[in-house]
């Protein structure tokens, strides 16, 4: 599995597939952000993920990382500009 940016996802899977992955309704995950294993910018944030979308041999999942302040103001959170994707090859 590989984490990629929104632009990389668009280049690899197309804009419509990225929109489909982003429209899957992100919900909080229970994953704890461990400083030893996580991207440093994710520490202290809560992870949200949408349901994965299967695209041409890959499963694409949208991930978002929200601070407690973002969660308090979730209606004004900029989902479009604060997304990362996980691309998992499926057999």
mmCIF file of N, CA, C and O in Angstrom:
data_model
loop_
_atom_site.group_PDB
_atom_site.id
_atom_site.type_symbol
_atom_site.label_atom_id
_atom_site.label_comp_id
_atom_site.label_asym_id
_atom_site.label_seq_id
_atom_site.Cartn_x
_atom_site.Cartn_y
_atom_site.Cartn_z
ATOM 1 N N UNK A 1 0.837 -1.172 0.000
ATOM 2 C CA UNK A 1 0.000 0.000 0.000
ATOM 3 C C UNK A 1 0.882 1.235 0.000
ATOM 4 O O UNK A 1 1.914 1.253 0.643
ATOM 5 N N UNK A 2 0.423 2.216 -0.697
ATOM 6 C CA UNK A 2 1.209 3.435 -0.822
ATOM 7 C C UNK A 2 0.307 4.637 -0.630
ATOM 8 O O UNK A 2 -0.802 4.675 -1.138
ATOM 9 N N UNK A 3 0.781 5.625 0.117
ATOM 10 C CA UNK A 3 0.059 6.884 0.284
ATOM 11 C C UNK A 3 0.495 7.831 -0.828
ATOM 12 O O UNK A 3 1.693 7.947 -1.122
ATOM 13 N N UNK A 4 -0.494 8.478 -1.441
ATOM 14 C CA UNK A 4 -0.208 9.413 -2.523
ATOM 15 C C UNK A 4 -1.035 10.681 -2.339
ATOM 16 O O UNK A 4 -2.049 10.684 -1.645
ATOM 17 N N UNK A 5 -0.586 11.744 -2.976
ATOM 18 C CA UNK A 5 -1.295 13.018 -2.905
ATOM 19 C C UNK A 5 -2.506 12.987 -3.837
ATOM 20 O O UNK A 5 -2.642 12.095 -4.677
ATOM 21 N N UNK A 6 -3.341 14.000 -3.718
ATOM 22 C CA UNK A 6 -4.504 14.110 -4.598
ATOM 23 C C UNK A 6 -4.052 14.231 -6.046
ATOM 24 O O UNK A 6 -4.618 13.592 -6.937
ATOM 25 N N UNK A 7 -3.035 15.035 -6.305
ATOM 26 C CA UNK A 7 -2.547 15.209 -7.674
ATOM 27 C C UNK A 7 -2.006 13.890 -8.231
ATOM 28 O O UNK A 7 -2.266 13.555 -9.385
ATOM 29 N N UNK A 8 -1.263 13.150 -7.434
ATOM 30 C CA UNK A 8 -0.755 11.857 -7.885
ATOM 31 C C UNK A 8 -1.899 10.886 -8.174
ATOM 32 O O UNK A 8 -1.842 10.121 -9.144
ATOM 33 N N UNK A 9 -2.937 10.939 -7.350
ATOM 34 C CA UNK A 9 -4.096 10.072 -7.562
ATOM 35 C C UNK A 9 -4.801 10.433 -8.868
ATOM 36 O O UNK A 9 -5.197 9.536 -9.632
ATOM 37 N N UNK A 10 -4.944 11.725 -9.136
ATOM 38 C CA UNK A 10 -5.571 12.158 -10.393
ATOM 39 C C UNK A 10 -4.749 11.690 -11.585
ATOM 40 O O UNK A 10 -5.293 11.177 -12.570
ATOM 41 N N UNK A 11 -3.442 11.833 -11.501
ATOM 42 C CA UNK A 11 -2.561 11.420 -12.596
ATOM 43 C C UNK A 11 -2.605 9.906 -12.816
ATOM 44 O O UNK A 11 -2.514 9.435 -13.948
ATOM 45 N N UNK A 12 -2.743 9.139 -11.746
ATOM 46 C CA UNK A 12 -2.728 7.678 -11.849
ATOM 47 C C UNK A 12 -4.092 7.076 -12.161
ATOM 48 O O UNK A 12 -4.175 6.073 -12.871
ATOM 49 N N UNK A 13 -5.162 7.662 -11.617
ATOM 50 C CA UNK A 13 -6.477 7.029 -11.694
ATOM 51 C C UNK A 13 -7.547 7.875 -12.375
ATOM 52 O O UNK A 13 -8.639 7.389 -12.622
ATOM 53 N N UNK A 14 -7.251 9.135 -12.653
ATOM 54 C CA UNK A 14 -8.208 10.013 -13.308
ATOM 55 C C UNK A 14 -9.053 10.792 -12.323
ATOM 56 O O UNK A 14 -9.326 10.343 -11.211
ATOM 57 N N UNK A 15 -9.467 11.967 -12.756
ATOM 58 C CA UNK A 15 -10.201 12.888 -11.890
ATOM 59 C C UNK A 15 -11.534 12.309 -11.420
ATOM 60 O O UNK A 15 -11.914 12.460 -10.259
ATOM 61 N N UNK A 16 -12.262 11.625 -12.292
ATOM 62 C CA UNK A 16 -13.564 11.066 -11.916
ATOM 63 C C UNK A 16 -13.425 9.976 -10.850
ATOM 64 O O UNK A 16 -14.239 9.900 -9.932
ATOM 65 N N UNK A 17 -12.396 9.147 -10.960
ATOM 66 C CA UNK A 17 -12.178 8.108 -9.951
ATOM 67 C C UNK A 17 -11.772 8.702 -8.609
ATOM 68 O O UNK A 17 -12.172 8.201 -7.559
ATOM 69 N N UNK A 18 -10.995 9.775 -8.641
ATOM 70 C CA UNK A 18 -10.615 10.460 -7.402
ATOM 71 C C UNK A 18 -11.860 11.075 -6.761
ATOM 72 O O UNK A 18 -12.069 10.956 -5.552
ATOM 73 N N UNK A 19 -12.713 11.707 -7.570
ATOM 74 C CA UNK A 19 -13.962 12.260 -7.036
ATOM 75 C C UNK A 19 -14.820 11.161 -6.423
ATOM 76 O O UNK A 19 -15.443 11.365 -5.370
ATOM 77 N N UNK A 20 -14.863 10.002 -7.076
ATOM 78 C CA UNK A 20 -15.647 8.879 -6.551
ATOM 79 C C UNK A 20 -15.112 8.435 -5.189
ATOM 80 O O UNK A 20 -15.881 8.188 -4.257
ATOM 81 N N UNK A 21 -13.797 8.347 -5.063
ATOM 82 C CA UNK A 21 -13.197 7.949 -3.783
ATOM 83 C C UNK A 21 -13.467 8.987 -2.698
ATOM 84 O O UNK A 21 -13.713 8.635 -1.541
ATOM 85 N N UNK A 22 -13.467 10.263 -3.068
ATOM 86 C CA UNK A 22 -13.691 11.325 -2.092
ATOM 87 C C UNK A 22 -15.162 11.456 -1.694
ATOM 88 O O UNK A 22 -15.477 12.071 -0.689
ATOM 89 N N UNK A 23 -16.051 10.869 -2.463
ATOM 90 C CA UNK A 23 -17.481 11.000 -2.177
ATOM 91 C C UNK A 23 -18.032 9.834 -1.357
ATOM 92 O O UNK A 23 -19.244 9.695 -1.229
ATOM 93 N N UNK A 24 -17.176 9.034 -0.766
ATOM 94 C CA UNK A 24 -17.602 7.840 -0.048
ATOM 95 C C UNK A 24 -17.937 8.072 1.420
ATOM 96 O O UNK A 24 -18.126 7.127 2.163
ATOM 97 N N UNK A 25 -18.006 9.308 1.851
ATOM 98 C CA UNK A 25 -18.431 9.600 3.220
ATOM 99 C C UNK A 25 -17.405 9.243 4.274
ATOM 100 O O UNK A 25 -17.452 8.167 4.852
ATOM 101 N N UNK A 26 -16.454 10.113 4.518
ATOM 102 C CA UNK A 26 -15.384 9.863 5.492
ATOM 103 C C UNK A 26 -15.926 9.771 6.907
ATOM 104 O O UNK A 26 -16.728 10.589 7.329
ATOM 105 N N UNK A 27 -15.453 8.766 7.611
ATOM 106 C CA UNK A 27 -15.808 8.535 9.011
ATOM 107 C C UNK A 27 -14.521 8.405 9.825
ATOM 108 O O UNK A 27 -13.495 7.984 9.293
ATOM 109 N N UNK A 28 -14.571 8.714 11.118
ATOM 110 C CA UNK A 28 -13.369 8.549 11.950
ATOM 111 C C UNK A 28 -12.944 7.092 12.008
ATOM 112 O O UNK A 28 -13.783 6.193 12.056
ATOM 113 N N UNK A 29 -11.638 6.867 11.963
ATOM 114 C CA UNK A 29 -11.097 5.522 12.185
ATOM 115 C C UNK A 29 -10.657 5.450 13.647
ATOM 116 O O UNK A 29 -10.624 6.455 14.339
ATOM 117 N N UNK A 30 -10.296 4.286 14.099
ATOM 118 C CA UNK A 30 -9.843 4.137 15.488
ATOM 119 C C UNK A 30 -8.323 4.051 15.560
ATOM 120 O O UNK A 30 -7.777 3.742 16.610
ATOM 121 N N UNK A 31 -7.639 4.339 14.463
ATOM 122 C CA UNK A 31 -6.192 4.210 14.423
ATOM 123 C C UNK A 31 -5.530 5.301 15.248
ATOM 124 O O UNK A 31 -5.890 6.470 15.166
ATOM 125 N N UNK A 32 -4.558 4.904 16.044
ATOM 126 C CA UNK A 32 -3.790 5.836 16.867
ATOM 127 C C UNK A 32 -2.555 6.257 16.073
ATOM 128 O O UNK A 32 -1.855 5.426 15.511
ATOM 129 N N UNK A 33 -2.308 7.554 16.013
ATOM 130 C CA UNK A 33 -1.156 8.069 15.287
ATOM 131 C C UNK A 33 0.097 7.903 16.143
ATOM 132 O O UNK A 33 0.293 8.618 17.122
ATOM 133 N N UNK A 34 0.930 6.937 15.806
ATOM 134 C CA UNK A 34 2.146 6.627 16.541
ATOM 135 C C UNK A 34 3.315 7.396 15.944
ATOM 136 O O UNK A 34 3.598 7.256 14.760
ATOM 137 N N UNK A 35 4.015 8.208 16.732
ATOM 138 C CA UNK A 35 5.114 9.018 16.205
ATOM 139 C C UNK A 35 6.210 8.203 15.514
ATOM 140 O O UNK A 35 6.896 8.711 14.639
ATOM 141 N N UNK A 36 6.367 6.940 15.868
ATOM 142 C CA UNK A 36 7.417 6.117 15.262
ATOM 143 C C UNK A 36 7.082 5.690 13.842
ATOM 144 O O UNK A 36 7.975 5.366 13.067
ATOM 145 N N UNK A 37 5.800 5.642 13.503
ATOM 146 C CA UNK A 37 5.404 5.066 12.227
ATOM 147 C C UNK A 37 4.659 6.017 11.300
ATOM 148 O O UNK A 37 4.474 5.717 10.133
ATOM 149 N N UNK A 38 4.214 7.131 11.795
ATOM 150 C CA UNK A 38 3.341 8.003 11.017
ATOM 151 C C UNK A 38 4.073 9.197 10.430
ATOM 152 O O UNK A 38 5.125 9.608 10.910
ATOM 153 N N UNK A 39 3.472 9.755 9.433
ATOM 154 C CA UNK A 39 3.897 11.031 8.881
ATOM 155 C C UNK A 39 3.846 12.049 10.026
ATOM 156 O O UNK A 39 2.827 12.151 10.712
ATOM 157 N N UNK A 40 4.919 12.773 10.273
ATOM 158 C CA UNK A 40 4.930 13.714 11.404
ATOM 159 C C UNK A 40 3.767 14.714 11.412
ATOM 160 O O UNK A 40 3.280 15.081 12.467
ATOM 161 N N UNK A 41 3.285 15.106 10.248
ATOM 162 C CA UNK A 41 2.183 16.072 10.200
ATOM 163 C C UNK A 41 0.858 15.472 10.674
ATOM 164 O O UNK A 41 -0.094 16.192 10.919
ATOM 165 N N UNK A 42 0.781 14.152 10.821
ATOM 166 C CA UNK A 42 -0.453 13.497 11.272
ATOM 167 C C UNK A 42 -0.542 13.381 12.791
ATOM 168 O O UNK A 42 -1.622 13.128 13.319
ATOM 169 N N UNK A 43 0.570 13.567 13.487
ATOM 170 C CA UNK A 43 0.594 13.407 14.936
ATOM 171 C C UNK A 43 -0.317 14.445 15.581
ATOM 172 O O UNK A 43 -0.291 15.623 15.238
ATOM 173 N N UNK A 44 -1.136 14.000 16.506
ATOM 174 C CA UNK A 44 -2.065 14.888 17.201
ATOM 175 C C UNK A 44 -3.363 15.112 16.448
ATOM 176 O O UNK A 44 -4.205 15.883 16.887
ATOM 177 N N UNK A 45 -3.520 14.429 15.327
ATOM 178 C CA UNK A 45 -4.736 14.572 14.528
ATOM 179 C C UNK A 45 -5.512 13.254 14.534
ATOM 180 O O UNK A 45 -4.959 12.200 14.813
ATOM 181 N N UNK A 46 -6.773 13.343 14.201
ATOM 182 C CA UNK A 46 -7.622 12.164 14.105
ATOM 183 C C UNK A 46 -7.806 11.801 12.643
ATOM 184 O O UNK A 46 -8.031 12.672 11.803
ATOM 185 N N UNK A 47 -7.690 10.513 12.372
ATOM 186 C CA UNK A 47 -7.788 10.033 10.997
ATOM 187 C C UNK A 47 -9.237 9.734 10.628
ATOM 188 O O UNK A 47 -9.966 9.120 11.390
ATOM 189 N N UNK A 48 -9.618 10.194 9.451
ATOM 190 C CA UNK A 48 -10.920 9.897 8.859
ATOM 191 C C UNK A 48 -10.659 9.193 7.536
ATOM 192 O O UNK A 48 -9.699 9.534 6.835
ATOM 193 N N UNK A 49 -11.503 8.241 7.175
ATOM 194 C CA UNK A 49 -11.344 7.537 5.905
ATOM 195 C C UNK A 49 -12.702 7.274 5.275
ATOM 196 O O UNK A 49 -13.685 7.032 5.976
ATOM 197 N N UNK A 50 -12.722 7.321 3.955
ATOM 198 C CA UNK A 50 -13.910 6.953 3.209
ATOM 199 C C UNK A 50 -13.870 5.475 2.875
ATOM 200 O O UNK A 50 -12.852 4.808 3.083
ATOM 201 N N UNK A 51 -14.953 4.961 2.342
ATOM 202 C CA UNK A 51 -14.961 3.583 1.867
ATOM 203 C C UNK A 51 -14.094 3.496 0.622
ATOM 204 O O UNK A 51 -14.088 4.414 -0.206
ATOM 205 N N UNK A 52 -13.368 2.399 0.444
ATOM 206 C CA UNK A 52 -12.514 2.266 -0.735
ATOM 207 C C UNK A 52 -13.319 2.081 -2.020
ATOM 208 O O UNK A 52 -14.447 1.592 -1.990
ATOM 209 N N UNK A 53 -12.695 2.480 -3.117
ATOM 210 C CA UNK A 53 -13.269 2.319 -4.448
ATOM 211 C C UNK A 53 -12.301 1.446 -5.250
ATOM 212 O O UNK A 53 -11.100 1.708 -5.266
ATOM 213 N N UNK A 54 -12.812 0.411 -5.903
ATOM 214 C CA UNK A 54 -11.969 -0.460 -6.722
ATOM 215 C C UNK A 54 -11.857 0.105 -8.134
ATOM 216 O O UNK A 54 -12.871 0.371 -8.783
ATOM 217 N N UNK A 55 -10.598 0.273 -8.579
ATOM 218 C CA UNK A 55 -10.320 0.862 -9.886
ATOM 219 C C UNK A 55 -9.183 0.096 -10.552
ATOM 220 O O UNK A 55 -8.059 0.130 -10.059
ATOM 221 N N UNK A 56 -9.482 -0.612 -11.621
ATOM 222 C CA UNK A 56 -8.456 -1.221 -12.473
ATOM 223 C C UNK A 56 -7.336 -1.899 -11.698
ATOM 224 O O UNK A 56 -6.164 -1.585 -11.864
ATOM 225 N N UNK A 57 -7.668 -2.827 -10.831
ATOM 226 C CA UNK A 57 -6.660 -3.576 -10.092
ATOM 227 C C UNK A 57 -6.123 -2.885 -8.851
ATOM 228 O O UNK A 57 -5.176 -3.358 -8.239
ATOM 229 N N UNK A 58 -6.730 -1.765 -8.472
ATOM 230 C CA UNK A 58 -6.321 -1.048 -7.266
ATOM 231 C C UNK A 58 -7.549 -0.718 -6.431
ATOM 232 O O UNK A 58 -8.653 -0.572 -6.939
ATOM 233 N N UNK A 59 -7.319 -0.588 -5.155
ATOM 234 C CA UNK A 59 -8.345 -0.109 -4.229
ATOM 235 C C UNK A 59 -7.869 1.254 -3.738
ATOM 236 O O UNK A 59 -6.808 1.373 -3.128
ATOM 237 N N UNK A 60 -8.654 2.288 -4.021
ATOM 238 C CA UNK A 60 -8.289 3.662 -3.686
ATOM 239 C C UNK A 60 -9.152 4.152 -2.538
ATOM 240 O O UNK A 60 -10.379 4.092 -2.598
ATOM 241 N N UNK A 61 -8.488 4.624 -1.467
ATOM 242 C CA UNK A 61 -9.185 5.099 -0.273
ATOM 243 C C UNK A 61 -8.730 6.521 0.037
ATOM 244 O O UNK A 61 -7.535 6.810 0.031
ATOM 245 N N UNK A 62 -9.697 7.392 0.306
ATOM 246 C CA UNK A 62 -9.398 8.775 0.686
ATOM 247 C C UNK A 62 -9.227 8.852 2.203
ATOM 248 O O UNK A 62 -10.030 8.295 2.955
ATOM 249 N N UNK A 63 -8.178 9.541 2.645
ATOM 250 C CA UNK A 63 -7.889 9.747 4.067
ATOM 251 C C UNK A 63 -7.776 11.237 4.350
ATOM 252 O O UNK A 63 -7.254 11.997 3.533
ATOM 253 N N UNK A 64 -8.232 11.603 5.537
ATOM 254 C CA UNK A 64 -8.183 12.990 5.996
ATOM 255 C C UNK A 64 -7.671 12.984 7.435
ATOM 256 O O UNK A 64 -7.961 12.062 8.195
ATOM 257 N N UNK A 65 -6.932 14.015 7.819
ATOM 258 C CA UNK A 65 -6.400 14.124 9.174
ATOM 259 C C UNK A 65 -6.863 15.445 9.763
ATOM 260 O O UNK A 65 -6.506 16.509 9.273
ATOM 261 N N UNK A 66 -7.690 15.358 10.799
ATOM 262 C CA UNK A 66 -8.316 16.538 11.391
ATOM 263 C C UNK A 66 -7.795 16.776 12.803
ATOM 264 O O UNK A 66 -7.659 15.834 13.589
ATOM 265 N N UNK A 67 -7.528 18.035 13.107
ATOM 266 C CA UNK A 67 -7.183 18.415 14.468
ATOM 267 C C UNK A 67 -8.474 18.451 15.287
ATOM 268 O O UNK A 67 -9.577 18.477 14.717
ATOM 269 N N UNK A 68 -8.368 18.484 16.607
ATOM 270 C CA UNK A 68 -9.579 18.640 17.416
ATOM 271 C C UNK A 68 -10.360 19.901 17.043
ATOM 272 O O UNK A 68 -11.590 19.888 17.036
ATOM 273 N N UNK A 69 -9.651 20.978 16.683
ATOM 274 C CA UNK A 69 -10.324 22.208 16.271
ATOM 275 C C UNK A 69 -11.077 21.999 14.952
ATOM 276 O O UNK A 69 -12.180 22.518 14.773
ATOM 277 N N UNK A 70 -10.464 21.248 14.027
ATOM 278 C CA UNK A 70 -11.146 20.935 12.764
ATOM 279 C C UNK A 70 -12.438 20.168 13.035
ATOM 280 O O UNK A 70 -13.466 20.423 12.404
ATOM 281 N N UNK A 71 -12.375 19.238 13.977
ATOM 282 C CA UNK A 71 -13.557 18.432 14.290
ATOM 283 C C UNK A 71 -14.662 19.282 14.919
ATOM 284 O O UNK A 71 -15.838 19.026 14.689
ATOM 285 N N UNK A 72 -14.277 20.280 15.704
ATOM 286 C CA UNK A 72 -15.277 21.174 16.292
ATOM 287 C C UNK A 72 -15.965 22.019 15.223
ATOM 288 O O UNK A 72 -17.118 22.400 15.384
ATOM 289 N N UNK A 73 -15.247 22.305 14.147
ATOM 290 C CA UNK A 73 -15.779 23.121 13.051
ATOM 291 C C UNK A 73 -15.832 22.295 11.762
ATOM 292 O O UNK A 73 -15.440 22.763 10.694
ATOM 293 N N UNK A 74 -16.311 21.081 11.876
ATOM 294 C CA UNK A 74 -16.243 20.131 10.757
ATOM 295 C C UNK A 74 -16.981 20.622 9.514
ATOM 296 O O UNK A 74 -16.605 20.297 8.395
ATOM 297 N N UNK A 75 -18.014 21.431 9.698
ATOM 298 C CA UNK A 75 -18.763 21.947 8.550
ATOM 299 C C UNK A 75 -17.934 22.899 7.696
ATOM 300 O O UNK A 75 -18.217 23.072 6.505
ATOM 301 N N UNK A 76 -16.908 23.511 8.276
ATOM 302 C CA UNK A 76 -16.073 24.433 7.506
ATOM 303 C C UNK A 76 -14.718 23.820 7.137
ATOM 304 O O UNK A 76 -13.875 24.501 6.553
ATOM 305 N N UNK A 77 -14.509 22.531 7.436
ATOM 306 C CA UNK A 77 -13.252 21.861 7.083
ATOM 307 C C UNK A 77 -13.139 21.763 5.560
ATOM 308 O O UNK A 77 -14.106 21.441 4.867
ATOM 309 N N UNK A 78 -11.958 22.043 5.026
ATOM 310 C CA UNK A 78 -11.719 22.002 3.582
ATOM 311 C C UNK A 78 -11.324 20.579 3.172
ATOM 312 O O UNK A 78 -10.152 20.238 3.102
ATOM 313 N N UNK A 79 -12.340 19.759 2.915
ATOM 314 C CA UNK A 79 -12.114 18.348 2.575
ATOM 315 C C UNK A 79 -11.336 18.201 1.264
ATOM 316 O O UNK A 79 -10.487 17.307 1.145
ATOM 317 N N UNK A 80 -11.605 19.041 0.280
ATOM 318 C CA UNK A 80 -10.970 18.910 -1.034
ATOM 319 C C UNK A 80 -9.464 19.133 -1.003
ATOM 320 O O UNK A 80 -8.734 18.506 -1.753
ATOM 321 N N UNK A 81 -9.009 20.039 -0.172
ATOM 322 C CA UNK A 81 -7.584 20.366 -0.154
ATOM 323 C C UNK A 81 -6.813 19.654 0.957
ATOM 324 O O UNK A 81 -5.608 19.874 1.098
ATOM 325 N N UNK A 82 -7.475 18.833 1.738
ATOM 326 C CA UNK A 82 -6.804 18.145 2.849
ATOM 327 C C UNK A 82 -7.011 16.646 2.762
ATOM 328 O O UNK A 82 -7.360 15.990 3.737
ATOM 329 N N UNK A 83 -6.783 16.102 1.596
ATOM 330 C CA UNK A 83 -7.004 14.676 1.371
ATOM 331 C C UNK A 83 -5.697 14.016 0.938
ATOM 332 O O UNK A 83 -4.860 14.630 0.279
ATOM 333 N N UNK A 84 -5.531 12.782 1.374
ATOM 334 C CA UNK A 84 -4.464 11.909 0.904
ATOM 335 C C UNK A 84 -5.148 10.628 0.470
ATOM 336 O O UNK A 84 -6.274 10.348 0.871
ATOM 337 N N UNK A 85 -4.460 9.839 -0.318
ATOM 338 C CA UNK A 85 -5.041 8.590 -0.783
ATOM 339 C C UNK A 85 -4.116 7.421 -0.487
ATOM 340 O O UNK A 85 -2.894 7.581 -0.465
ATOM 341 N N UNK A 86 -4.730 6.293 -0.284
ATOM 342 C CA UNK A 86 -3.982 5.045 -0.193
ATOM 343 C C UNK A 86 -4.370 4.226 -1.412
ATOM 344 O O UNK A 86 -5.559 4.014 -1.670
ATOM 345 N N UNK A 87 -3.375 3.794 -2.163
ATOM 346 C CA UNK A 87 -3.595 2.966 -3.337
ATOM 347 C C UNK A 87 -3.064 1.572 -3.033
ATOM 348 O O UNK A 87 -1.860 1.399 -2.853
ATOM 349 N N UNK A 88 -3.959 0.620 -2.955
ATOM 350 C CA UNK A 88 -3.584 -0.764 -2.643
ATOM 351 C C UNK A 88 -3.846 -1.636 -3.864
ATOM 352 O O UNK A 88 -4.956 -1.635 -4.407
ATOM 353 N N UNK A 89 -2.823 -2.325 -4.296
ATOM 354 C CA UNK A 89 -2.998 -3.229 -5.438
ATOM 355 C C UNK A 89 -3.799 -4.438 -4.990
ATOM 356 O O UNK A 89 -3.546 -5.016 -3.934
ATOM 357 N N UNK A 90 -4.808 -4.792 -5.783
ATOM 358 C CA UNK A 90 -5.631 -5.957 -5.469
ATOM 359 C C UNK A 90 -5.500 -6.966 -6.586
ATOM 360 O O UNK A 90 -5.239 -6.637 -7.732
ATOM 361 N N UNK A 91 -5.650 -8.223 -6.229
ATOM 362 C CA UNK A 91 -5.451 -9.309 -7.201
ATOM 363 C C UNK A 91 -6.749 -9.899 -7.633
ATOM 364 O O UNK A 91 -7.662 -10.137 -7.075
#
